[in-house]
Amino acid sequence: MMKRLLVATSIATLCLVSTASAAEKVEMWVRTGIGDAFKKVVEAYNASHENQVVTTEVPFGELVQKYATAIAGGQAPDALSMDLIYNPAFAAAGQLEDLTDWAKSLPYFNSLSPSHVKLGTYQDKIYGLPLSVETSVFAWNKDLYKKAGLDPEKAPATWEEIEANAEKIRKLGDDTYGFYFSGGSCGGCMIFTFTPLVWGAGADILSEDSKTATLDTPQMRKAVGFYRDMVKKDLVPASAASDNGTNFLTFTNGKIGQQSLGAFAIGTLVTQYPDINFGVTLIPSVDGKTSSFAGGDNFVITKGTKKIDAVKEFLEYIYSMDGQKVMAKYGSLPTRGDIADQVLAGLDPRMQVGLKAISVAKTPYTLQFNDLINSANGPWATFTNAAIFGDDVDGAFSNAQSEMQSIIDSGQ
């Protein structure tokens, strides 16, 4: 009897051990400041699944280098939340799992954010899928519009209109200004908010194959002209010239009439600055058509991880209705277009503008994004500052065009 009991106990214990070992612990790195949306979806997943996700926050400026070093040393996490602009470089280096077949088998694959999927694709194979979606939008302060004699409910549709409105708002005097942008050495800010002025008009700063700099176009000249005019007319605070992105949300001070922002700012304004009565619309290009920058993070899986099935389970949860609703509740735009309306139901209606931006949004595709665009000393940041605030516009165009092409050529 005792022998049978011991055998039964051993079998039961073995079953428990087997069950416990079946659960996977997925190690995932994210950038600091990733926000509540992702943190909450991890909490929700862990509370409802046997597998668990453990996240480690890495300073944003160190994440790419630290991940590359960890891969080289065989110490990389199973998955990573990666700024989508860096996805092509890591895919090209052969450091990410090929997700093509699995991704295309997802019934909602064709509804995923197109810019994120494009940046996650290298040589026709998919190495990254959208995790968090960000877009750039245009905001105006309705109270300042009203004080300036403008219709607070009328969204400006052209840059001529934006400039005219800025002039009227500036006449309110003191420290009230008609427009703002982070125009110092913040290449990331200006690619996010300024390039839509030319994208919507059919121009770009890089060729389709990313092998040629195409900065000097009539559309870009016109875009620079609008910003220069507003700076010269004192419609923009002088501090914009040295703002490296630290004061990107200056609109929240209530003294700025208009500013291009990220859709994330909608949630920030609603929850943290409820006294600011604002409207949002798509960013018009220099010819009135709309565009936006598609930013945010892609979800990538480190090549060779033994927990790939558990990682995929987590991503599928994020894409579920429950997961999408958790993220939207805390300010993240839906990554799935097919259920976006249901996901945003009951939330602030201004979030819909950020959603609409996804369909017209672009993201430059290049393996050299940091050197060309994001670097504070790179050609894009130097160009936008010199062309808008400097005295030699032609020189700014010529220098930037030449330097961009040199960087591109050196990477071939």
CSV table of C-alpha atoms in Angstrom, one decimal, residues 40-276:
chain,number,residue,atom,x,y,z
A,40,LYS,CA,-0.3,47.7,-18.9
A,41,VAL,CA,-0.5,45.2,-21.7
A,42,VAL,CA,2.3,43.2,-20.2
A,43,GLU,CA,0.5,43.2,-16.8
A,44,ALA,CA,-2.7,42.0,-18.5
A,45,TYR,CA,-0.9,39.2,-20.4
A,46,ASN,CA,1.0,38.0,-17.4
A,47,ALA,CA,-2.3,37.9,-15.3
A,48,SER,CA,-4.0,35.7,-17.9
A,49,HIS,CA,-1.3,33.4,-19.3
A,50,GLU,CA,0.9,30.7,-18.0
A,51,ASN,CA,3.9,32.0,-19.9
A,52,GLN,CA,5.3,35.3,-18.5
A,53,VAL,CA,7.0,38.3,-20.0
A,54,VAL,CA,9.7,40.0,-18.0
A,55,THR,CA,10.8,43.5,-19.3
A,56,THR,CA,14.0,45.4,-18.8
A,57,GLU,CA,14.1,49.1,-19.5
A,58,VAL,CA,17.3,50.4,-21.2
A,59,PRO,CA,18.0,54.1,-21.7
A,60,PHE,CA,16.7,55.1,-25.1
A,61,GLY,CA,20.1,56.4,-26.3
A,62,GLU,CA,21.9,53.2,-25.3
A,63,LEU,CA,19.3,50.6,-26.4
A,64,VAL,CA,20.5,50.0,-30.0
A,65,GLN,CA,24.2,49.7,-29.1
A,66,LYS,CA,23.5,47.6,-26.0
A,67,TYR,CA,21.4,45.2,-28.0
A,68,ALA,CA,24.0,44.9,-30.7
A,69,THR,CA,26.7,44.2,-28.0
A,70,ALA,CA,24.4,41.6,-26.3
A,71,ILE,CA,23.8,39.8,-29.6
A,72,ALA,CA,27.5,39.6,-30.3
A,73,GLY,CA,28.1,38.2,-26.8
A,74,GLY,CA,25.2,35.7,-27.0
A,75,GLN,CA,23.4,37.5,-24.2
A,76,ALA,CA,20.5,39.1,-26.1
A,77,PRO,CA,17.0,39.1,-24.8
A,78,ASP,CA,14.3,37.0,-26.6
A,79,ALA,CA,12.6,40.0,-27.9
A,80,LEU,CA,13.0,43.7,-28.2
A,81,SER,CA,10.8,46.8,-28.6
A,82,MET,CA,12.8,48.6,-31.3
A,83,ASP,CA,12.4,52.0,-32.8
A,84,LEU,CA,11.2,51.0,-36.3
A,85,ILE,CA,13.8,53.2,-38.0
A,86,TYR,CA,16.5,50.8,-36.8
A,87,ASN,CA,14.8,47.6,-37.9
A,88,PRO,CA,16.3,47.5,-41.5
A,89,ALA,CA,19.9,47.6,-40.2
A,90,PHE,CA,19.5,44.8,-37.7
A,91,ALA,CA,17.6,42.7,-40.3
A,92,ALA,CA,20.4,43.3,-42.8
A,93,ALA,CA,22.9,42.1,-40.2
A,94,GLY,CA,21.1,38.8,-39.9
A,95,GLN,CA,20.4,39.3,-36.2
A,96,LEU,CA,16.6,38.9,-36.2
A,97,GLU,CA,14.2,36.0,-36.6
A,98,ASP,CA,12.5,35.7,-40.0
A,99,LEU,CA,8.8,36.1,-39.2
A,100,THR,CA,7.5,36.0,-42.8
A,101,ASP,CA,5.5,32.8,-42.9
A,102,TRP,CA,4.0,33.3,-39.4
A,103,ALA,CA,3.2,37.0,-40.0
A,104,LYS,CA,1.4,36.3,-43.3
A,105,SER,CA,-0.6,33.5,-41.7
A,106,LEU,CA,-2.2,36.0,-39.3
A,107,PRO,CA,-5.7,36.7,-40.5
A,108,TYR,CA,-5.3,40.4,-39.8
A,109,PHE,CA,-1.8,40.8,-41.3
A,110,ASN,CA,-3.0,43.1,-44.1
A,111,SER,CA,-4.6,45.5,-41.6
A,112,LEU,CA,-1.3,46.0,-39.6
A,113,SER,CA,0.2,49.5,-39.8
A,114,PRO,CA,1.8,49.6,-43.3
A,115,SER,CA,4.7,51.8,-42.5
A,116,HIS,CA,5.8,49.5,-39.6
A,117,VAL,CA,5.5,46.4,-41.8
A,118,LYS,CA,7.5,48.2,-44.5
A,119,LEU,CA,10.3,49.1,-42.1
A,120,GLY,CA,10.2,45.6,-40.7
A,121,THR,CA,10.8,44.1,-44.1
A,122,TYR,CA,14.3,43.5,-45.6
A,123,GLN,CA,14.8,41.8,-49.0
A,124,ASP,CA,11.1,40.7,-49.1
A,125,LYS,CA,11.3,39.0,-45.7
A,126,ILE,CA,9.6,40.3,-42.5
A,127,TYR,CA,11.7,40.7,-39.4
A,128,GLY,CA,9.6,43.2,-37.4
A,129,LEU,CA,5.9,43.8,-36.8
A,130,PRO,CA,4.2,46.9,-35.2
A,131,LEU,CA,4.2,47.1,-31.5
A,132,SER,CA,3.4,50.8,-30.8
A,133,VAL,CA,2.2,53.2,-33.5
A,134,GLU,CA,2.9,56.9,-33.5
A,135,THR,CA,2.0,59.6,-36.0
A,136,SER,CA,2.5,63.3,-36.3
A,137,VAL,CA,-0.5,65.6,-36.3
A,138,PHE,CA,-1.3,69.3,-36.3
A,139,ALA,CA,-2.8,71.0,-33.2
A,140,TRP,CA,-4.3,74.4,-32.6
A,141,ASN,CA,-5.3,76.1,-29.3
A,142,LYS,CA,-9.0,76.9,-29.7
A,143,ASP,CA,-9.1,79.5,-26.9
A,144,LEU,CA,-6.3,81.5,-28.6
A,145,TYR,CA,-8.0,81.2,-31.9
A,146,LYS,CA,-11.2,82.6,-30.4
A,147,LYS,CA,-9.3,85.5,-28.7
A,148,ALA,CA,-7.6,86.3,-32.1
A,149,GLY,CA,-11.0,86.5,-33.9
A,150,LEU,CA,-10.5,83.1,-35.6
A,151,ASP,CA,-13.1,80.3,-35.8
A,152,PRO,CA,-12.0,77.9,-33.1
A,153,GLU,CA,-13.7,75.0,-34.8
A,154,LYS,CA,-12.1,75.5,-38.2
A,155,ALA,CA,-8.9,73.5,-38.7
A,156,PRO,CA,-6.4,75.2,-41.0
A,157,ALA,CA,-6.0,73.4,-44.3
A,158,THR,CA,-3.0,75.2,-45.8
A,159,TRP,CA,0.3,76.7,-44.7
A,160,GLU,CA,-0.9,80.1,-46.0
A,161,GLU,CA,-3.8,79.8,-43.6
A,162,ILE,CA,-1.5,78.6,-40.7
A,163,GLU,CA,0.8,81.6,-41.2
A,164,ALA,CA,-2.1,84.0,-41.4
A,165,ASN,CA,-3.6,82.6,-38.2
A,166,ALA,CA,-0.2,82.8,-36.5
A,167,GLU,CA,0.0,86.5,-37.3
A,168,LYS,CA,-3.4,87.2,-35.7
A,169,ILE,CA,-2.5,85.1,-32.6
A,170,ARG,CA,0.8,86.9,-32.2
A,171,LYS,CA,-1.0,90.2,-32.1
A,172,LEU,CA,-2.5,89.1,-28.8
A,173,GLY,CA,0.9,90.2,-27.5
A,174,ASP,CA,3.3,89.5,-24.7
A,175,ASP,CA,4.5,85.9,-24.7
A,176,THR,CA,1.8,84.5,-26.9
A,177,TYR,CA,3.1,83.1,-30.2
A,178,GLY,CA,1.4,81.8,-33.3
A,179,PHE,CA,3.6,78.7,-34.0
A,180,TYR,CA,6.3,76.6,-32.5
A,181,PHE,CA,8.7,73.8,-33.5
A,182,SER,CA,11.8,72.3,-32.0
A,183,GLY,CA,14.3,73.6,-34.6
A,184,GLY,CA,17.6,73.4,-32.9
A,185,SER,CA,19.7,70.2,-33.3
A,186,CYS,CA,16.7,67.9,-33.1
A,187,GLY,CA,16.8,66.0,-36.3
A,188,GLY,CA,14.3,63.5,-35.0
A,189,CYS,CA,11.8,66.3,-34.2
A,190,MET,CA,12.1,67.8,-37.6
A,191,ILE,CA,11.8,64.6,-39.6
A,192,PHE,CA,8.7,63.9,-37.5
A,193,THR,CA,6.9,67.3,-37.9
A,194,PHE,CA,8.5,69.0,-40.9
A,195,THR,CA,8.9,66.4,-43.7
A,196,PRO,CA,5.1,65.9,-44.0
A,197,LEU,CA,5.1,69.3,-45.7
A,198,VAL,CA,7.0,67.8,-48.7
A,199,TRP,CA,5.8,64.2,-48.5
A,200,GLY,CA,2.2,65.2,-49.0
A,201,ALA,CA,3.2,67.3,-52.1
A,202,GLY,CA,4.9,64.3,-53.7
A,203,ALA,CA,8.6,65.0,-52.8
A,204,ASP,CA,11.0,63.3,-50.5
A,205,ILE,CA,14.5,63.8,-49.0
A,206,LEU,CA,15.6,60.3,-50.2
A,207,SER,CA,15.0,58.4,-53.4
A,208,GLU,CA,12.8,55.3,-53.3
A,209,ASP,CA,15.8,53.0,-53.1
A,210,SER,CA,17.5,55.2,-50.4
A,211,LYS,CA,20.6,55.5,-52.6
A,212,THR,CA,20.2,59.2,-53.6
A,213,ALA,CA,19.7,62.3,-51.5
A,214,THR,CA,16.8,64.3,-53.0
A,215,LEU,CA,16.7,67.2,-50.5
A,216,ASP,CA,16.8,70.2,-52.9
A,217,THR,CA,13.3,70.3,-54.4
A,218,PRO,CA,10.8,73.1,-55.1
A,219,GLN,CA,8.6,71.6,-52.4
A,220,MET,CA,11.3,71.6,-49.8
A,221,ARG,CA,12.2,75.2,-50.8
A,222,LYS,CA,8.6,76.2,-50.3
A,223,ALA,CA,8.4,74.4,-46.9
A,224,VAL,CA,11.5,76.2,-45.7
A,225,GLY,CA,10.0,79.4,-46.9
A,226,PHE,CA,6.9,79.1,-44.7
A,227,TYR,CA,9.0,78.4,-41.6
A,228,ARG,CA,11.5,81.2,-42.4
A,229,ASP,CA,8.7,83.7,-42.8
A,230,MET,CA,7.1,82.8,-39.5
A,231,VAL,CA,10.5,83.1,-37.8
A,232,LYS,CA,11.3,86.5,-39.4
A,233,LYS,CA,7.9,87.8,-38.5
A,234,ASP,CA,8.5,86.9,-34.8
A,235,LEU,CA,5.6,84.4,-34.8
A,236,VAL,CA,7.8,81.7,-33.3
A,237,PRO,CA,9.6,82.1,-29.9
A,238,ALA,CA,13.3,82.7,-30.2
A,239,SER,CA,13.9,79.6,-28.1
A,240,ALA,CA,12.9,77.4,-30.9
A,241,ALA,CA,16.2,77.9,-32.6
A,242,SER,CA,18.1,76.1,-29.8
A,243,ASP,CA,15.5,73.6,-28.7
A,244,ASN,CA,17.0,70.1,-29.1
A,245,GLY,CA,13.7,68.4,-28.4
A,246,THR,CA,13.6,69.1,-24.6
A,247,ASN,CA,10.7,71.5,-25.1
A,248,PHE,CA,8.9,69.6,-27.9
A,249,LEU,CA,5.7,69.9,-26.0
A,250,THR,CA,5.8,73.7,-25.6
A,251,PHE,CA,2.2,73.7,-26.8
A,252,THR,CA,1.2,72.6,-23.4
A,253,ASN,CA,2.1,76.0,-21.9
A,254,GLY,CA,-1.1,77.4,-23.3
A,255,LYS,CA,0.8,80.3,-25.0
A,256,ILE,CA,1.3,78.6,-28.4
A,257,GLY,CA,-1.4,79.0,-31.0
A,258,GLN,CA,-0.4,76.1,-33.3
A,259,GLN,CA,2.1,73.3,-33.4
A,260,SER,CA,2.8,70.0,-35.1
A,261,LEU,CA,3.0,67.3,-32.5
A,262,GLY,CA,2.8,63.5,-32.1
A,263,ALA,CA,-0.5,61.8,-31.6
A,264,PHE,CA,0.8,60.7,-28.2
A,265,ALA,CA,0.4,64.4,-27.1
A,266,ILE,CA,-3.4,64.1,-27.5
A,267,GLY,CA,-3.4,61.7,-24.5
A,268,THR,CA,-0.9,63.9,-22.6
A,269,LEU,CA,-3.0,67.0,-23.2
A,270,VAL,CA,-6.3,65.3,-22.2
A,271,THR,CA,-5.0,63.8,-19.0
A,272,GLN,CA,-2.3,66.3,-17.8
A,273,TYR,CA,-3.4,69.6,-19.3
A,274,PRO,CA,-7.3,69.5,-19.2
A,275,ASP,CA,-7.5,73.3,-19.3
A,276,ILE,CA,-6.1,73.5,-22.8
